[in-house]
Amino acid sequence: MTDALQEIHQFLPCRTPQRWIENALDNQDLMLIDHAHCEKKAASTALSLMYRYVDNSDLLNKMSRLAREELRHFEQVLAIMKKRGVQYRHLTPARYAAGLREPVRGDDPGRLVDVLIVGAIIEARSCERFAALAPFLDDALADFYRSLLKSEARHYQDYLALAELANGGPVAERVAQFLAIEQQLVETPDAEFRFHSGPLL
Ligand SMILES: [Fe+2]
Ligand SMILES: [Fe+2]
């Protein structure tokens, strides 16, 4: 296991439940469709931060690079879907992102700190799930997911570093509050399967 993945396992409050892995294997087309949405959303979140915080050059540089990488991932998922005859379509919003964003403060600098923490958590969970799924996937998808987990681990670190910078110091206490919610979202039964859902009801 890579050091980066080990760090992510230590950061996250829990591992993905085995039941979710089974759900994912039973719903691989849906998993790919939602994965494509996640990559696109990740790029769009980075871009919206770039619009809002134009005076933060660290953030502008990191988010610009991140947005490009996420769009590249998006293109890679689309290519895999095309090869497998999976049609891209709209999906209802997942509870995960909405649930995680609920405690985000309304005013800056708290808002920025919180949005960056949420970004770090989503990247960390994505990385953990790619690693958890890889051993059960066909070779092509397993190779792709192993390649992605490296960049998502880096994105997690970038988001966390930017959160500390925005906060002017450690964010561990605030992170712990968000992680408690994250654990609920990952472990409690979910009505719909998504890349970041809980196990199906
Ligand atoms: Fe990505
Ligand atoms: Fe990412």
Coordinates of N, CA and C and ligand atoms in Angstrom, one line a residue:
M1 N 0.8 -1.2 0.0 CA 0.0 0.0 0.0 C 0.9 1.3 0.0
T2 N 0.4 2.3 -0.8 CA 1.2 3.5 -0.8 C 1.1 4.3 0.5
D3 N 2.1 5.1 0.7 CA 2.0 6.0 1.9 C 0.8 6.9 1.9
A4 N 0.6 7.4 0.7 CA -0.6 8.3 0.5 C -1.9 7.7 0.9
L5 N -2.1 6.4 0.5 CA -3.3 5.7 0.8 C -3.4 5.4 2.3
Q6 N -2.2 5.1 2.9 CA -2.2 4.9 4.4 C -2.6 6.2 5.1
E7 N -2.1 7.3 4.6 CA -2.5 8.6 5.3 C -4.0 8.8 5.2
I8 N -4.5 8.4 4.0 CA -6.0 8.7 3.8 C -6.8 7.7 4.7
H9 N -6.3 6.5 4.9 CA -7.0 5.6 5.8 C -7.0 6.1 7.2
Q10 N -5.9 6.8 7.6 CA -5.8 7.4 8.9 C -6.7 8.6 9.1
F11 N -6.8 9.3 8.0 CA -7.6 10.6 8.0 C -9.1 10.3 8.1
L12 N -9.6 9.3 7.3 CA -11.0 9.0 7.2 C -11.5 8.3 8.5
P13 N -12.8 8.6 8.9 CA -13.3 8.0 10.1 C -13.7 6.5 10.0
C14 N -13.8 6.0 8.8 CA -14.1 4.6 8.7 C -13.8 4.1 7.3
R15 N -13.7 2.8 7.1 CA -13.6 2.2 5.7 C -14.9 2.1 5.1
T16 N -14.9 2.0 3.8 CA -16.2 1.7 3.0 C -16.7 0.4 3.4
P17 N -18.0 0.3 3.7 CA -18.6 -1.0 4.1 C -18.5 -2.0 3.0
Q18 N -18.3 -3.3 3.3 CA -18.2 -4.3 2.3 C -19.5 -4.4 1.5
R19 N -20.6 -4.1 2.1 CA -21.9 -4.1 1.5 C -22.0 -3.1 0.3
W20 N -21.3 -1.9 0.5 CA -21.3 -1.0 -0.6 C -20.5 -1.5 -1.8
I21 N -19.4 -2.2 -1.5 CA -18.6 -2.8 -2.6 C -19.4 -3.7 -3.4
E22 N -20.2 -4.5 -2.7 CA -21.1 -5.5 -3.4 C -22.1 -4.7 -4.2
N23 N -22.7 -3.6 -3.7 CA -23.6 -2.8 -4.4 C -23.0 -2.2 -5.7
A24 N -21.8 -1.8 -5.6 CA -21.0 -1.2 -6.7 C -20.8 -2.2 -7.8
L25 N -20.5 -3.4 -7.4 CA -20.2 -4.5 -8.4 C -21.5 -4.9 -9.1
D26 N -22.6 -4.8 -8.4 CA -23.9 -5.1 -9.0 C -24.4 -4.0 -9.8
N27 N -23.9 -2.8 -9.7 CA -24.4 -1.6 -10.4 C -23.2 -0.8 -11.1
Q28 N -22.4 -1.6 -11.9 CA -21.2 -1.0 -12.5 C -21.5 0.1 -13.5
D29 N -22.6 0.0 -14.3 CA -23.0 1.0 -15.2 C -23.3 2.3 -14.5
L30 N -24.2 2.2 -13.5 CA -24.6 3.3 -12.7 C -23.3 4.0 -12.0
M31 N -22.4 3.1 -11.5 CA -21.2 3.6 -10.8 C -20.4 4.5 -11.8
L32 N -20.3 4.0 -13.1 CA -19.5 4.8 -14.0 C -20.2 6.1 -14.4
I33 N -21.5 6.1 -14.5 CA -22.3 7.3 -14.8 C -22.1 8.3 -13.7
D34 N -22.3 7.8 -12.4 CA -22.1 8.7 -11.3 C -20.7 9.2 -11.2
H35 N -19.7 8.3 -11.5 CA -18.3 8.7 -11.4 C -18.1 9.8 -12.4
A36 N -18.6 9.7 -13.6 CA -18.4 10.8 -14.6 C -19.0 12.1 -14.0
H37 N -20.2 12.1 -13.4 CA -20.7 13.3 -12.8 C -19.8 13.8 -11.7
C38 N -19.2 12.9 -10.9 CA -18.3 13.4 -9.8 C -17.1 14.1 -10.3
E39 N -16.5 13.6 -11.4 CA -15.3 14.2 -11.9 C -15.7 15.6 -12.5
K40 N -16.8 15.7 -13.1 CA -17.3 17.0 -13.7 C -17.5 18.0 -12.6
K41 N -18.2 17.5 -11.5 CA -18.5 18.3 -10.4 C -17.3 18.8 -9.7
A42 N -16.3 17.9 -9.6 CA -15.0 18.3 -8.9 C -14.3 19.4 -9.7
A43 N -14.4 19.4 -11.0 CA -13.8 20.4 -11.8 C -14.6 21.7 -11.6
S44 N -15.9 21.6 -11.5 CA -16.7 22.8 -11.4 C -16.6 23.5 -10.1
T45 N -16.4 22.7 -9.0 CA -16.2 23.2 -7.7 C -14.9 24.0 -7.6
A46 N -13.9 23.4 -8.3 CA -12.6 24.1 -8.3 C -12.7 25.4 -9.1
L47 N -13.4 25.4 -10.2 CA -13.6 26.7 -11.0 C -14.4 27.7 -10.2
S48 N -15.4 27.3 -9.4 CA -16.2 28.3 -8.7 C -15.4 28.9 -7.6
L49 N -14.4 28.1 -7.0 CA -13.5 28.7 -6.0 C -12.6 29.8 -6.7
M50 N -12.2 29.5 -7.9 CA -11.4 30.4 -8.6 C -12.1 31.7 -9.0
Y51 N -13.4 31.7 -9.2 CA -14.2 32.9 -9.4 C -14.3 33.7 -8.2
R52 N -14.5 33.0 -7.0 CA -14.8 33.7 -5.8 C -13.6 34.3 -5.1
Y53 N -12.5 33.6 -5.2 CA -11.3 34.1 -4.4 C -10.1 34.5 -5.3
V54 N -10.3 35.5 -6.0 CA -9.4 35.9 -7.0 C -8.1 36.5 -6.4
D55 N -8.0 36.8 -5.1 CA -6.9 37.4 -4.5 C -6.0 36.3 -3.9
N56 N -6.3 35.1 -4.0 CA -5.6 34.0 -3.3 C -4.8 33.2 -4.4
S57 N -3.5 33.6 -4.5 CA -2.8 33.0 -5.7 C -2.5 31.5 -5.5
D58 N -2.3 31.1 -4.2 CA -2.1 29.6 -4.0 C -3.3 28.8 -4.5
L59 N -4.5 29.3 -4.0 CA -5.7 28.7 -4.4 C -5.9 28.7 -5.9
L60 N -5.7 29.8 -6.5 CA -5.9 29.9 -8.0 C -5.0 28.9 -8.7
N61 N -3.8 28.8 -8.4 CA -2.9 27.9 -9.1 C -3.3 26.4 -8.8
K62 N -3.5 26.1 -7.6 CA -3.8 24.7 -7.2 C -5.2 24.3 -7.9
M63 N -6.2 25.2 -7.8 CA -7.5 24.8 -8.3 C -7.5 24.8 -9.8
S64 N -6.7 25.6 -10.5 CA -6.7 25.6 -11.9 C -6.1 24.2 -12.4
R65 N -5.1 23.8 -11.8 CA -4.4 22.5 -12.1 C -5.4 21.4 -11.8
L66 N -6.0 21.5 -10.6 CA -7.0 20.4 -10.2 C -8.1 20.3 -11.2
A67 N -8.7 21.5 -11.6 CA -9.8 21.4 -12.5 C -9.4 20.8 -13.8
R68 N -8.2 21.0 -14.3 CA -7.8 20.4 -15.6 C -7.7 18.9 -15.4
E69 N -7.1 18.5 -14.2 CA -7.0 17.0 -14.0 C -8.4 16.3 -13.9
E70 N -9.3 17.0 -13.2 CA -10.6 16.4 -13.0 C -11.3 16.3 -14.4
L71 N -11.1 17.3 -15.3 CA -11.8 17.2 -16.6 C -11.1 16.1 -17.4
R72 N -9.8 15.9 -17.2 CA -9.1 14.8 -17.9 C -9.7 13.5 -17.4
H73 N -9.9 13.4 -16.1 CA -10.5 12.1 -15.5 C -11.9 11.9 -16.1
F74 N -12.7 13.1 -16.2 CA -14.0 13.0 -16.8 C -14.0 12.4 -18.2
E75 N -13.0 12.9 -19.0 CA -12.9 12.4 -20.4 C -12.5 10.9 -20.4
Q76 N -11.7 10.5 -19.4 CA -11.3 9.1 -19.3 C -12.5 8.2 -19.0
V77 N -13.3 8.7 -18.1 CA -14.5 7.9 -17.7 C -15.5 7.8 -18.9
L78 N -15.7 8.9 -19.6 CA -16.5 8.9 -20.8 C -16.0 7.9 -21.8
A79 N -14.7 7.8 -22.0 CA -14.2 6.9 -23.0 C -14.4 5.4 -22.5
I80 N -14.3 5.1 -21.3 CA -14.6 3.8 -20.8 C -16.1 3.5 -20.9
M81 N -16.9 4.4 -20.7 CA -18.4 4.2 -20.8 C -18.7 3.9 -22.3
K82 N -18.1 4.7 -23.2 CA -18.3 4.5 -24.6 C -17.9 3.1 -25.0
K83 N -16.8 2.7 -24.6 CA -16.3 1.3 -24.9 C -17.2 0.2 -24.4
R84 N -17.9 0.5 -23.3 CA -18.7 -0.5 -22.7 C -20.2 -0.3 -23.0
G85 N -20.5 0.7 -23.9 CA -21.9 0.9 -24.3 C -22.7 1.5 -23.2
V86 N -22.1 2.2 -22.3 CA -22.9 2.8 -21.2 C -23.3 4.2 -21.6
Q87 N -24.6 4.5 -21.6 CA -25.1 5.8 -22.0 C -25.0 6.8 -20.8
Y88 N -24.4 8.0 -21.0 CA -24.4 9.0 -20.0 C -25.8 9.6 -19.8
R89 N -26.2 9.9 -18.6 CA -27.5 10.5 -18.4 C -27.5 11.2 -17.1
H90 N -28.5 12.1 -16.9 CA -28.6 12.8 -15.6 C -29.0 11.9 -14.5
L91 N -28.6 12.2 -13.3 CA -28.9 11.4 -12.1 C -29.5 12.4 -11.0
T92 N -30.3 11.9 -10.1 CA -30.8 12.7 -9.0 C -29.6 13.0 -8.1
P93 N -29.5 14.2 -7.5 CA -28.4 14.5 -6.6 C -28.2 13.5 -5.5
A94 N -27.0 13.1 -5.1 CA -26.7 12.2 -4.1 C -26.9 12.9 -2.7
R95 N -27.1 12.1 -1.7 CA -27.3 12.8 -0.3 C -25.9 13.1 0.2
Y96 N -24.8 12.5 -0.2 CA -23.5 12.7 0.4 C -23.0 14.1 0.3
A97 N -22.9 14.7 -0.9 CA -22.4 16.0 -1.0 C -23.2 17.0 -0.2
A98 N -24.6 16.9 -0.4 CA -25.5 17.8 0.3 C -25.3 17.7 1.8
G99 N -25.2 16.5 2.3 CA -25.1 16.2 3.7 C -23.8 16.8 4.3
L100 N -22.7 16.6 3.5 CA -21.4 17.1 4.0 C -21.4 18.6 4.0
R101 N -22.1 19.3 3.1 CA -22.1 20.7 3.0 C -23.0 21.4 3.9
E102 N -23.8 20.7 4.6 CA -24.8 21.3 5.5 C -24.2 22.3 6.5
P103 N -23.1 21.8 7.2 CA -22.6 22.7 8.3 C -21.7 23.8 7.7
V104 N -21.5 24.0 6.4 CA -20.6 25.0 5.9 C -21.1 26.4 6.3
R105 N -20.2 27.2 6.9 CA -20.6 28.5 7.3 C -20.9 29.4 6.2
G106 N -21.7 30.5 6.4 CA -22.1 31.3 5.3 C -21.2 32.4 5.0
D107 N -20.3 32.8 5.9 CA -19.5 34.0 5.7 C -18.0 33.6 5.7
D108 N -17.2 34.4 4.9 CA -15.8 34.2 4.9 C -15.1 34.8 6.1
P109 N -14.0 34.3 6.5 CA -13.2 33.2 5.9 C -13.7 31.8 6.3
G110 N -14.7 31.7 7.2 CA -15.2 30.4 7.6 C -15.7 29.6 6.4
R111 N -16.4 30.3 5.5 CA -17.0 29.6 4.4 C -15.9 28.9 3.6
L112 N -14.8 29.6 3.3 CA -13.8 29.1 2.5 C -13.1 27.9 3.2
V113 N -12.8 28.1 4.5 CA -12.2 27.0 5.2 C -13.0 25.7 5.1
D114 N -14.4 25.9 5.3 CA -15.3 24.7 5.3 C -15.4 24.1 4.0
V115 N -15.5 24.9 2.9 CA -15.6 24.3 1.6 C -14.3 23.5 1.2
L116 N -13.2 24.1 1.6 CA -11.9 23.4 1.4 C -11.8 22.0 2.2
I117 N -12.3 22.0 3.4 CA -12.3 20.8 4.2 C -13.2 19.8 3.6
V118 N -14.4 20.2 3.1 CA -15.3 19.3 2.4 C -14.6 18.7 1.2
G119 N -13.9 19.6 0.5 CA -13.2 19.1 -0.7 C -12.2 18.1 -0.4
A120 N -11.4 18.3 0.7 CA -10.4 17.3 1.1 C -11.1 16.0 1.5
I121 N -12.2 16.0 2.2 CA -12.9 14.8 2.6 C -13.4 14.0 1.4
I122 N -14.0 14.7 0.4 CA -14.5 14.1 -0.8 C -13.4 13.4 -1.6
E123 N -12.3 14.1 -1.7 CA -11.1 13.5 -2.4 C -10.6 12.3 -1.7
A124 N -10.5 12.4 -0.4 CA -10.0 11.3 0.4 C -10.9 10.1 0.3
R125 N -12.2 10.3 0.4 CA -13.1 9.2 0.3 C -13.1 8.5 -1.1
S126 N -13.0 9.4 -2.2 CA -12.9 8.9 -3.5 C -11.7 8.0 -3.6
C127 N -10.5 8.5 -3.1 CA -9.3 7.7 -3.2 C -9.5 6.4 -2.5
E128 N -10.1 6.4 -1.3 CA -10.3 5.1 -0.5 C -11.2 4.2 -1.3
R129 N -12.2 4.7 -1.9 CA -13.1 3.8 -2.7 C -12.5 3.2 -3.9
F130 N -11.7 4.0 -4.6 CA -11.0 3.5 -5.8 C -10.1 2.3 -5.4
A131 N -9.4 2.5 -4.3 CA -8.5 1.4 -3.8 C -9.3 0.2 -3.3
A132 N -10.4 0.5 -2.7 CA -11.3 -0.7 -2.1 C -11.9 -1.5 -3.3
L133 N -12.2 -0.8 -4.4 CA -12.9 -1.4 -5.5 C -11.9 -2.2 -6.4
A134 N -10.7 -1.6 -6.6 CA -9.8 -2.1 -7.6 C -9.6 -3.7 -7.6
P135 N -9.5 -4.3 -6.4 CA -9.2 -5.8 -6.4 C -10.4 -6.6 -7.0
F136 N -11.6 -6.0 -7.1 CA -12.8 -6.7 -7.5 C -13.2 -6.4 -9.0
L137 N -12.5 -5.5 -9.6 CA -12.9 -5.0 -10.9 C -12.1 -5.8 -12.0
D138 N -12.6 -5.7 -13.3 CA -11.8 -6.2 -14.4 C -10.6 -5.4 -14.6
D139 N -9.6 -6.0 -15.3 CA -8.3 -5.4 -15.4 C -8.3 -3.9 -15.8
A140 N -9.1 -3.6 -16.9 CA -9.1 -2.3 -17.5 C -9.5 -1.3 -16.4
L141 N -10.7 -1.6 -15.8 CA -11.2 -0.6 -14.8 C -10.3 -0.6 -13.5
A142 N -9.8 -1.7 -13.1 CA -8.9 -1.7 -12.0 C -7.7 -0.8 -12.2
D143 N -7.1 -1.0 -13.4 CA -5.9 -0.1 -13.7 C -6.3 1.3 -13.7
F144 N -7.4 1.7 -14.3 CA -7.8 3.1 -14.3 C -8.1 3.6 -12.9
Y145 N -8.7 2.8 -12.1 CA -9.0 3.3 -10.7 C -7.8 3.4 -9.9
R146 N -6.8 2.5 -10.1 CA -5.5 2.6 -9.4 C -4.8 3.9 -9.8
S147 N -4.9 4.2 -11.1 CA -4.2 5.4 -11.5 C -4.9 6.7 -10.9
L148 N -6.2 6.6 -10.8 CA -6.9 7.8 -10.3 C -6.6 8.0 -8.8
L149 N -6.5 6.9 -8.1 CA -6.4 7.1 -6.6 C -5.1 7.9 -6.2
K150 N -4.1 7.9 -7.1 CA -2.9 8.7 -6.8 C -3.2 10.2 -7.0
S151 N -3.9 10.6 -8.0 CA -4.2 12.0 -8.1 C -5.2 12.5 -7.1
E152 N -6.2 11.6 -6.7 CA -7.2 12.1 -5.7 C -6.5 12.2 -4.3
A153 N -5.5 11.4 -4.1 CA -4.7 11.5 -2.8 C -4.0 12.8 -2.8
R154 N -3.4 13.3 -3.9 CA -2.8 14.6 -4.0 C -3.8 15.7 -3.8
H155 N -4.9 15.5 -4.4 CA -6.0 16.6 -4.3 C -6.4 16.7 -2.8
Y156 N -6.5 15.6 -2.2 CA -6.8 15.7 -0.7 C -5.8 16.5 0.0
Q157 N -4.5 16.3 -0.3 CA -3.5 17.0 0.4 C -3.5 18.5 0.1
D158 N -3.8 18.8 -1.2 CA -3.9 20.2 -1.6 C -5.0 20.9 -0.9
Y159 N -6.2 20.3 -0.9 CA -7.3 20.9 -0.2 C -7.1 21.2 1.3
L160 N -6.5 20.2 1.9 CA -6.2 20.3 3.3 C -5.2 21.4 3.6
A161 N -4.2 21.5 2.8 CA -3.1 22.6 3.0 C -3.8 23.9 2.7
L162 N -4.6 24.1 1.7 CA -5.3 25.3 1.5 C -6.3 25.7 2.6
A163 N -6.9 24.7 3.2 CA -7.8 25.0 4.3 C -7.0 25.5 5.5
E164 N -5.8 25.0 5.8 CA -5.0 25.5 6.9 C -4.5 26.9 6.6
L165 N -4.2 27.1 5.4 CA -3.8 28.5 5.0 C -4.9 29.5 5.2
A166 N -6.1 29.1 4.7 CA -7.2 30.0 4.8 C -7.6 30.2 6.3
N167 N -7.4 29.2 7.1 CA -7.7 29.3 8.5 C -6.6 30.0 9.3
G168 N -5.4 30.2 8.7 CA -4.3 30.7 9.5 C -3.8 29.8 10.6
G169 N -4.0 28.5 10.4 CA -3.6 27.5 11.5 C -4.3 26.2 11.3
P170 N -4.1 25.3 12.2 CA -4.7 23.9 12.1 C -6.2 23.9 12.0
V171 N -6.7 22.9 11.3 CA -8.1 22.8 11.1 C -8.7 21.5 11.7
A172 N -7.9 20.8 12.5 CA -8.2 19.5 13.0 C -9.6 19.4 13.6
E173 N -9.9 20.4 14.5 CA -11.2 20.4 15.2 C -12.4 20.5 14.3
R174 N -12.2 21.4 13.3 CA -13.3 21.6 12.3 C -13.4 20.3 11.5
V175 N -12.3 19.8 11.1 CA -12.3 18.6 10.2 C -13.0 17.5 11.0
A176 N -12.8 17.3 12.3 CA -13.4 16.3 13.0 C -15.0 16.4 13.0
Q177 N -15.5 17.6 13.0 CA -16.9 17.8 13.0 C -17.5 17.3 11.6
F178 N -16.8 17.6 10.6 CA -17.2 17.2 9.3 C -17.1 15.6 9.1
L179 N -16.0 15.1 9.7 CA -15.8 13.6 9.6 C -16.9 12.8 10.3
A180 N -17.4 13.4 11.4 CA -18.5 12.7 12.1 C -19.7 12.6 11.2
I181 N -20.0 13.6 10.5 CA -21.1 13.6 9.5 C -20.8 12.6 8.4
E182 N -19.6 12.6 7.9 CA -19.2 11.8 6.8 C -19.4 10.3 7.2
Q183 N -19.0 10.0 8.4 CA -19.1 8.6 8.8 C -20.6 8.1 8.7
Q184 N -21.5 9.0 9.2 CA -22.9 8.6 9.1 C -23.3 8.4 7.7
L185 N -22.9 9.3 6.8 CA -23.3 9.2 5.4 C -22.8 8.0 4.7
V186 N -21.6 7.5 5.1 CA -21.0 6.3 4.5 C -21.5 5.0 5.1
E187 N -21.9 5.1 6.4 CA -22.3 3.8 7.0 C -23.8 3.5 7.1
T188 N -24.6 4.6 7.1 CA -26.0 4.3 7.2 C -26.6 4.0 5.8
P189 N -27.6 3.1 5.8 CA -28.2 2.7 4.6 C -28.8 3.8 3.8
D190 N -28.6 3.7 2.4 CA -29.0 4.8 1.5 C -30.1 4.3 0.6
A191 N -30.9 5.2 0.1 CA -32.0 4.8 -0.8 C -31.5 4.6 -2.2
E192 N -30.4 5.3 -2.6 CA -29.9 5.1 -4.0 C -28.4 4.9 -4.0
F193 N -28.0 4.0 -4.9 CA -26.6 3.7 -5.1 C -25.9 4.9 -5.8
R194 N -24.8 5.4 -5.2 CA -24.0 6.4 -5.9 C -22.6 6.1 -5.5
F195 N -21.6 6.8 -6.2 CA -20.2 6.6 -5.9 C -19.9 6.9 -4.4
H196 N -20.6 7.9 -3.8 CA -20.3 8.2 -2.4 C -21.5 7.9 -1.5
S197 N -22.3 6.9 -1.9 CA -23.5 6.6 -1.1 C -23.1 5.7 0.0
G198 N -24.1 5.5 0.9 CA -24.0 4.5 1.9 C -24.4 3.2 1.3
P199 N -24.4 2.0 2.0 CA -24.8 0.8 1.4 C -26.3 0.9 1.2
L200 N -26.8 0.2 0.2 CA -28.2 0.2 -0.2 C -29.1 -0.4 1.0
L201 N -30.3 0.2 1.1 CA -31.2 -0.2 2.1 C -31.5 -1.7 2.0
Ligands
FE1 FE -10.8 13.0 -10.3
FE2 FE -9.8 14.9 -7.4

